[in-house]
Coordinates of C-alpha atoms and ligand atoms in Angstrom, one line a residue:
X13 CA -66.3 152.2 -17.5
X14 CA -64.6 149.5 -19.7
X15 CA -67.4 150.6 -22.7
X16 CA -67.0 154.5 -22.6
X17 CA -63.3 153.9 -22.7
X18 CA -63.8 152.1 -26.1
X19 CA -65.5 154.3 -27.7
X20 CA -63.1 157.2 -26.6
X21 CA -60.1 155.8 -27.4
X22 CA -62.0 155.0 -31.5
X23 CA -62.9 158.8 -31.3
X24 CA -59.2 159.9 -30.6
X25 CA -57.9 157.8 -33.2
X26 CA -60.8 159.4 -35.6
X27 CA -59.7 163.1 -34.5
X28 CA -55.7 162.4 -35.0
X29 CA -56.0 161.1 -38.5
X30 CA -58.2 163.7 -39.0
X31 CA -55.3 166.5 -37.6
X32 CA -53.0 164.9 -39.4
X33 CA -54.4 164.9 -42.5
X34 CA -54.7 168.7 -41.9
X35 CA -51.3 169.5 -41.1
X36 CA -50.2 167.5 -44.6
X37 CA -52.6 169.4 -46.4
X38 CA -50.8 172.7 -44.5
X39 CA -47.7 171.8 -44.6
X40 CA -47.8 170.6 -48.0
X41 CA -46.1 172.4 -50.7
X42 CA -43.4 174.6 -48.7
X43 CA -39.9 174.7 -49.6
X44 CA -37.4 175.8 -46.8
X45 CA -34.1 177.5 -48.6
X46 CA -31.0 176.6 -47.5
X47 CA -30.3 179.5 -46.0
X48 CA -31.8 183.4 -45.2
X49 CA -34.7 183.6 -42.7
X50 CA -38.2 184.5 -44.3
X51 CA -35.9 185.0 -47.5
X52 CA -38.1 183.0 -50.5
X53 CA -40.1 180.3 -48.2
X54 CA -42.5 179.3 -51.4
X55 CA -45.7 177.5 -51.8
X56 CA -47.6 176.2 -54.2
X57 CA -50.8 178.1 -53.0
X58 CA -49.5 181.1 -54.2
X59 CA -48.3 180.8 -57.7
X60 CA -47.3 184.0 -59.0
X61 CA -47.1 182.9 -63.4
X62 CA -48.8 180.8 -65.6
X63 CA -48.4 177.4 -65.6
X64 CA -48.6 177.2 -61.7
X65 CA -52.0 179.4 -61.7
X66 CA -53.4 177.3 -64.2
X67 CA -52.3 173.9 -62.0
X68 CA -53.5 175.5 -58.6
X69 CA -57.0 176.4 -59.9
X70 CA -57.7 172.6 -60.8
X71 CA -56.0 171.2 -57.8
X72 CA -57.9 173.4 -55.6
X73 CA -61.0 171.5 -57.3
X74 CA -59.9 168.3 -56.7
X75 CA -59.1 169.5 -53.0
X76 CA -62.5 170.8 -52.7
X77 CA -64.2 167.7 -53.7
X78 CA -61.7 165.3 -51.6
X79 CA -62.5 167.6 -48.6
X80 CA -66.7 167.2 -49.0
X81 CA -66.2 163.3 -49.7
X82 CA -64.0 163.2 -46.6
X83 CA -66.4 165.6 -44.9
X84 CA -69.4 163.2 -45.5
X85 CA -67.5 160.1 -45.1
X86 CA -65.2 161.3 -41.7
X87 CA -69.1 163.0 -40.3
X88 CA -70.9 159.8 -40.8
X89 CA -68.5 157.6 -38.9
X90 CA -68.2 160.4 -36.1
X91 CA -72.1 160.3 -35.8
X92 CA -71.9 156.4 -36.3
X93 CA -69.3 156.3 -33.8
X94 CA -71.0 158.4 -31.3
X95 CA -75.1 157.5 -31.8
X96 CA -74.3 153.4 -31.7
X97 CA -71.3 153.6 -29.1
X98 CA -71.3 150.2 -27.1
X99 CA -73.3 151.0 -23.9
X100 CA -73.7 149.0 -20.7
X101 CA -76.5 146.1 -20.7
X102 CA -75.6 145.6 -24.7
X103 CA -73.8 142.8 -24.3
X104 CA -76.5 140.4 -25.1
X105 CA -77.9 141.9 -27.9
X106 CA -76.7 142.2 -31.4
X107 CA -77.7 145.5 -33.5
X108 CA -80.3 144.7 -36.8
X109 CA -78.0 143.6 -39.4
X110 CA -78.8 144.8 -42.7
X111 CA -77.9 143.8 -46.2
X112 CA -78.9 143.7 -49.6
X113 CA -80.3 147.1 -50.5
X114 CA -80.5 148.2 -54.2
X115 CA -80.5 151.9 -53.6
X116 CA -77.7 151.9 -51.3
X117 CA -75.3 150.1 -53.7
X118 CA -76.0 151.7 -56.8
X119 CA -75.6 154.9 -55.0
X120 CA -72.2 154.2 -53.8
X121 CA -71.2 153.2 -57.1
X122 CA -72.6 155.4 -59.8
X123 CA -71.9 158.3 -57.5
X124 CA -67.4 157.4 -57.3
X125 CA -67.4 156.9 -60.8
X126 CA -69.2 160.4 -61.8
X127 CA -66.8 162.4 -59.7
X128 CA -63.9 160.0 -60.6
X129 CA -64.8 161.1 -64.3
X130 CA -65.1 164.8 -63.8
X131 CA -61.6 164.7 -62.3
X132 CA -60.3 163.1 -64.9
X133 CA -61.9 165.3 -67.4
X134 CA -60.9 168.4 -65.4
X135 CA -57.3 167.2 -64.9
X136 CA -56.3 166.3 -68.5
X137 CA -58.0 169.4 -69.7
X138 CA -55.6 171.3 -67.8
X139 CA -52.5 168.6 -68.6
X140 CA -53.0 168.5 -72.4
X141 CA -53.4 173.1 -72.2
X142 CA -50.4 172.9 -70.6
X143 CA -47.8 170.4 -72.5
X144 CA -49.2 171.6 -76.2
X145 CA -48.5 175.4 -75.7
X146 CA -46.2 176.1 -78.8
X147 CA -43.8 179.1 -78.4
X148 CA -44.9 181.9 -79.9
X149 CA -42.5 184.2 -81.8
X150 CA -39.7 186.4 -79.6
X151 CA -40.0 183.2 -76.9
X152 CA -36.5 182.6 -74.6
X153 CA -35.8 179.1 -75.4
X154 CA -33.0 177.9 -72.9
X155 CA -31.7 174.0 -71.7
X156 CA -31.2 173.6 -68.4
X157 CA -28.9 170.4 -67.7
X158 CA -29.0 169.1 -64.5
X159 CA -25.9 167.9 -62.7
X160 CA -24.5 166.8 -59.3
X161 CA -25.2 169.4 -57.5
X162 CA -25.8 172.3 -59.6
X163 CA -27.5 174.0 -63.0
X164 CA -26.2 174.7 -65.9
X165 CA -27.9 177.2 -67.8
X166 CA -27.9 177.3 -71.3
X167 CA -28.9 180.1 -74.2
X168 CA -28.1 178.7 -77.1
X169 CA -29.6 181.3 -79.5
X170 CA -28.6 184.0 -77.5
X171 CA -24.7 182.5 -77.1
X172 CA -25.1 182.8 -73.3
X173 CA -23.8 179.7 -70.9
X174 CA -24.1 180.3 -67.1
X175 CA -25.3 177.8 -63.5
X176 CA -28.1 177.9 -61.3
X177 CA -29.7 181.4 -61.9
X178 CA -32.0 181.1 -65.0
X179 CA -32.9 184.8 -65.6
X180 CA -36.2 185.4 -67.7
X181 CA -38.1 188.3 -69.3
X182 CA -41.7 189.1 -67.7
X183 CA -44.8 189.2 -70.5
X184 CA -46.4 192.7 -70.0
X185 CA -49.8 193.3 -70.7
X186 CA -49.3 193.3 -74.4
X187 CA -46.0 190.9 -75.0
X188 CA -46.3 187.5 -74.5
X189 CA -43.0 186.2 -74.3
X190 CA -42.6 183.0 -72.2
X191 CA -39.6 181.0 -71.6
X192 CA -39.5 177.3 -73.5
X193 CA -36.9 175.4 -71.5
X194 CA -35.3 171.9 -72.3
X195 CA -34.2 170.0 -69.6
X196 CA -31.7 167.2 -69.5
X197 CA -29.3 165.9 -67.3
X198 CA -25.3 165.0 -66.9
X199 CA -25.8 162.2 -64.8
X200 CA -28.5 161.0 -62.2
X201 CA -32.4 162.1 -62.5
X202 CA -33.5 165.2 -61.0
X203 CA -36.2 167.9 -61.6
X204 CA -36.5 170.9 -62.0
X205 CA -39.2 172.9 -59.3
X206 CA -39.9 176.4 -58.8
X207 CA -43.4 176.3 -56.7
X208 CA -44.6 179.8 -57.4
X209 CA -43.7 179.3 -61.5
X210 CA -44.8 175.6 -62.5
X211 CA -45.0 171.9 -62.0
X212 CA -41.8 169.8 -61.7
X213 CA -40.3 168.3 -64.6
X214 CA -38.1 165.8 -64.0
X215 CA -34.7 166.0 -65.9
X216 CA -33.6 162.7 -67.1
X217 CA -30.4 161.3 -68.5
X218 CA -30.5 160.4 -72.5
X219 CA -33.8 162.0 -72.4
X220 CA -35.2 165.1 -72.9
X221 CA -38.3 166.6 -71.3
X222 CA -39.9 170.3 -72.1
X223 CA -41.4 172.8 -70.1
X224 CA -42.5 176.4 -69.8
X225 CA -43.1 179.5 -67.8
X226 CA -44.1 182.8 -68.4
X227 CA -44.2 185.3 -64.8
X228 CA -45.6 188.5 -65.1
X229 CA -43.8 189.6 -62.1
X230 CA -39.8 190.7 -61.4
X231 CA -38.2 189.0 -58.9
X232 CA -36.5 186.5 -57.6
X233 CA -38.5 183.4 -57.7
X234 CA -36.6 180.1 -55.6
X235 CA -36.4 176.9 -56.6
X236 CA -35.1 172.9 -55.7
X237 CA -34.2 170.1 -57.4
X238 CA -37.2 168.0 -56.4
X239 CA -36.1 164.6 -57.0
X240 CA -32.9 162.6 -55.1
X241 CA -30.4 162.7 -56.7
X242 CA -27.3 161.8 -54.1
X243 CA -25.6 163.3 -51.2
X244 CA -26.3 167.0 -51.8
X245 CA -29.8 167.2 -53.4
X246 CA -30.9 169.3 -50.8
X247 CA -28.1 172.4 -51.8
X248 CA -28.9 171.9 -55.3
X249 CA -30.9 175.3 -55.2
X250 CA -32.1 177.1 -58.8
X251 CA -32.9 180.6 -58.6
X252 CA -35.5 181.9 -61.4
X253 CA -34.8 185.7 -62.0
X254 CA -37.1 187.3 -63.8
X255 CA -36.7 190.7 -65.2
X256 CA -38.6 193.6 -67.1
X257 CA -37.9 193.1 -70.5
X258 CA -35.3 196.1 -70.6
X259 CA -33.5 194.6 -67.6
X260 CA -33.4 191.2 -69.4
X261 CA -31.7 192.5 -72.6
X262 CA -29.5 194.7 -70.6
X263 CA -28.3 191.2 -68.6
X264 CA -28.1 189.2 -72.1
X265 CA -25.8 191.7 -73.2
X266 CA -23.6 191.9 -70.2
X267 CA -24.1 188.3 -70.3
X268 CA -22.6 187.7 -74.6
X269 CA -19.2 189.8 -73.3
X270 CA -16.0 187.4 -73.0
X271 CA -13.8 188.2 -70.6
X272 CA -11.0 190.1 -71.3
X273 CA -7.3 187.9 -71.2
X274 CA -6.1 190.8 -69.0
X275 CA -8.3 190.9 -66.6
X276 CA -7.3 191.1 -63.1
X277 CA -3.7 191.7 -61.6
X278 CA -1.4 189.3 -63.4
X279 CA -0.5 187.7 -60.3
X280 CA -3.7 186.9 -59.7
X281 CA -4.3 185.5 -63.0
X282 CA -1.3 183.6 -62.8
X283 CA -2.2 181.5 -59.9
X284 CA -5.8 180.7 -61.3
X285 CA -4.3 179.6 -64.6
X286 CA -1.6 177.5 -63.3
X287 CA -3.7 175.3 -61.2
X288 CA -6.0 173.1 -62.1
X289 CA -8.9 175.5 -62.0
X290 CA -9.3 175.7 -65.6
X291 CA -9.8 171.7 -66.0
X292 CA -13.5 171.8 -65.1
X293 CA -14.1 175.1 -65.5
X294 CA -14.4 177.8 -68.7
X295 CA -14.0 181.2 -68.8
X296 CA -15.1 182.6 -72.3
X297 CA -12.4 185.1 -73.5
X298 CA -9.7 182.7 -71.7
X299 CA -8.2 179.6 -71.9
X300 CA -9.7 178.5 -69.5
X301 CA -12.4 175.9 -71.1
X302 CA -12.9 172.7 -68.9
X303 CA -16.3 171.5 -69.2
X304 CA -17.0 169.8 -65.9
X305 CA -18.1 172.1 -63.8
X306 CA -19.9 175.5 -64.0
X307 CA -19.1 178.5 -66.2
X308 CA -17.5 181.2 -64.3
X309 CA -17.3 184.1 -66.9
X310 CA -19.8 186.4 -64.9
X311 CA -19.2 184.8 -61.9
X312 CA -19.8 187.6 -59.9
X313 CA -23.0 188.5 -61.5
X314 CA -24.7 185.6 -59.0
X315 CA -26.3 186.0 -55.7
X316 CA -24.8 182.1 -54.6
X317 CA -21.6 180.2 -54.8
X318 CA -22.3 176.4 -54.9
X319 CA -25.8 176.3 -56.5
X320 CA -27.2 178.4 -53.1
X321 CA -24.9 176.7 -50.6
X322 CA -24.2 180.5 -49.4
X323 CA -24.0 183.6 -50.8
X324 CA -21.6 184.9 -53.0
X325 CA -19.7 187.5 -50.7
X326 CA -16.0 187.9 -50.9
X327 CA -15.3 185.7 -48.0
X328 CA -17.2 182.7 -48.5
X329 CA -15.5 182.9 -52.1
X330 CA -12.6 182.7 -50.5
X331 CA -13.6 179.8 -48.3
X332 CA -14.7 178.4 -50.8
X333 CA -12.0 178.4 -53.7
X334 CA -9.9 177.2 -50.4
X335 CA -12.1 174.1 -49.5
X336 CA -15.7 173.6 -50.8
X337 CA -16.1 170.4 -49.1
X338 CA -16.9 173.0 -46.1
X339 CA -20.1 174.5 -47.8
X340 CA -21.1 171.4 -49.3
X341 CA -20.0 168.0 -48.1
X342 CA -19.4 166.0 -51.6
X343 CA -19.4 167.9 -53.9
X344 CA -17.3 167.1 -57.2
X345 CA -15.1 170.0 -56.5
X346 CA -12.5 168.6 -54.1
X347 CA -10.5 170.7 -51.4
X348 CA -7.3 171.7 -54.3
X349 CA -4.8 172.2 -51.0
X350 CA -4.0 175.5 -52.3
X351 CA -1.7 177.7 -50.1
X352 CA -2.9 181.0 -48.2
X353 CA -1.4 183.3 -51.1
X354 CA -3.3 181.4 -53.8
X355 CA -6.2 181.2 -52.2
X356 CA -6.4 185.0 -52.3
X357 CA -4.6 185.4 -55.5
X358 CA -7.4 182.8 -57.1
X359 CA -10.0 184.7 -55.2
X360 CA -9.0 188.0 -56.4
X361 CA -9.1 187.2 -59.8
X362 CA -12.8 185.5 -59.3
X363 CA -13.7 188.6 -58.1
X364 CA -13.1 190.5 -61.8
X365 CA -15.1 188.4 -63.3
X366 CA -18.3 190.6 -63.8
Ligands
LIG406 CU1 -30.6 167.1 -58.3 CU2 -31.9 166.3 -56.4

């Protein structure tokens, strides 16, 4: 009894490593959002623009050829396992013990480095296509900065500034016209990761990294950061929207208006300039040019408050504006103690900003 129960208790072990190295292989990849129910789940096995096509196709080589090795390697210890399993009256014999074949070792050498050196082949083929694309003519060149917790967005040939919704042109069938983007960061690392669109690229301070994408299809496409970056890395959400390239020059030029100085009722105004709103945050058209946080000039133009802490409805702006340590616990904006009437005034005049 003693002996089967060995053998059984190897064989589980075998199958949940096994399992679990199924599951990670599964699992691998998905990004939950922060909020919304089937809303933008993303993987990597279903990248919807080039580069992330382009890096799917070789990993799912170097998948395929880790799955045979493990395969071979996970059916011969099964069989081994099984076939030589410790059975009653063995205990006074040992097995043949074997050592010292040619064959066998040359095999198990020559055979690792050939597939090691295809990978690597395979792999930097697709590494070097990737990082020495050049932009070609009529390509979107944008920076994205990375801070605690959010985006900033940058156009600088196109005057636009806005945070965490990087809106892109798709290439039809007979326009290329990818997006170069430079990424850098205010403070801490982070990286920048939209599954469906490309690798991460990591946004470091005094550095600054390059990377690319080029969809083919609208849409919304969601991102994360992807690399720690402090208490709320996990709401520092981007959002890629990519647009037909009518939509996209329609948004650039909603995007280059300033805002008028009259916007809004004047009450309203008068309560978001007298506070200390305008200290972190700019409003082109306006005096209102503080440089910490994000740019509000089209505001309302954005699906999220909070880099995609929640959505950008009237009430949660409100919420918001009155204490955004609510949303998101940390965050560099602190709760400003406003009273009830500036809290709508403020929001009010948020809302004009189109
Ligand atoms: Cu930024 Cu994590």
């Amino acid at each position: 009894m003693r002996v089967h129960l060995y053998g059984n208790q190897l064989m589980l072990r075998a199958v949940t490593v096994f399992a679990f190295s199924l599951f990670c292989i599964i699992s691998f990849g998905h990004v939950d959002p922060a909020f919304g129910k089937d809303d933008g789940v993303t993987s990597i096995f279903s990248p919807l623009a080039q580069p992330a096509q382009e890096i799917k196709e070789t990993s799912i080589l170097v998948l395929a050829v880790c799955a045979v090795i493990f395969i071979v390697v996970g059916g011969l210890l099964v069989y081994g396992l099984i076939r030589f399993r410790h059975r009653a009256g063995d205990e006074a014999s040992e097995p043949p013990q074997v050592y010292g074949s040619n064959q066998i070792e040359l095999a198990w050498t020559v055979l690792p480095i050939l597939i090691v050196f295809v990978l690597i082949l395979v792999t930097s083929r697709t590494i070097a296509d990737i990082q020495n694309r050049k932009p070609p003519p009529g390509a979107v060149q944008a920076t994205v900065v990375g801070h605690q917790w959010w985006w900033e967005i940058r156009y600088p040939e196109l005057g636009i500034v806005t945070a965490n919704e990087l809106h892109v042109p798709a290439s039809t069938g007979n326009s290329h016209q990818p997006t170069f983007l430079k990424l850098q960061s205010a403070d801490v690392a982070h990286s920048f990761w939209v599954p469906q669109l490309a690798g991460k690229t990591d946004l470091i301070p005094n550095k600054e990294n390059r990377m690319w994408i080029e969809p083919t299809i609208p849409g919304t496409y969601l991102g994360n950061c992807a690399e720690y970056c402090g208490t709320q890395h996990a709401r520092m959400l981007i959002r890629v929207v990519v647009q037909s390239p009518e939509e996209f020059d329609r948004w650039v030029k909603d995007q280059q208006q300033a805002i008028s100085g009259a916007s809004g009722a004047a009450e309203d105004r008068k309560a978001f300039f007298a506070n200390s709103c305008v200290n972190c945050h700019t409003i082109r058209g306006t005096s209102a040019q503080g440089k910490f946080g994000p740019d509000l000039t089209h505001l309302m133009n954005r699906e999220t408050l909070g880099a995609g802490a929640v959505t950008n409805t009237p009430d949660n702006l409100r919420l918001w504006v009155r204490d955004p340590q609510k949303f998101k616990v940390g965050c560099l904006m602190p709760n400003m103690q406003l009273t009830d009437q500036e809290v709508n005034q403020i929001a009010a005049y948020l809302q004009t900003l189109k």
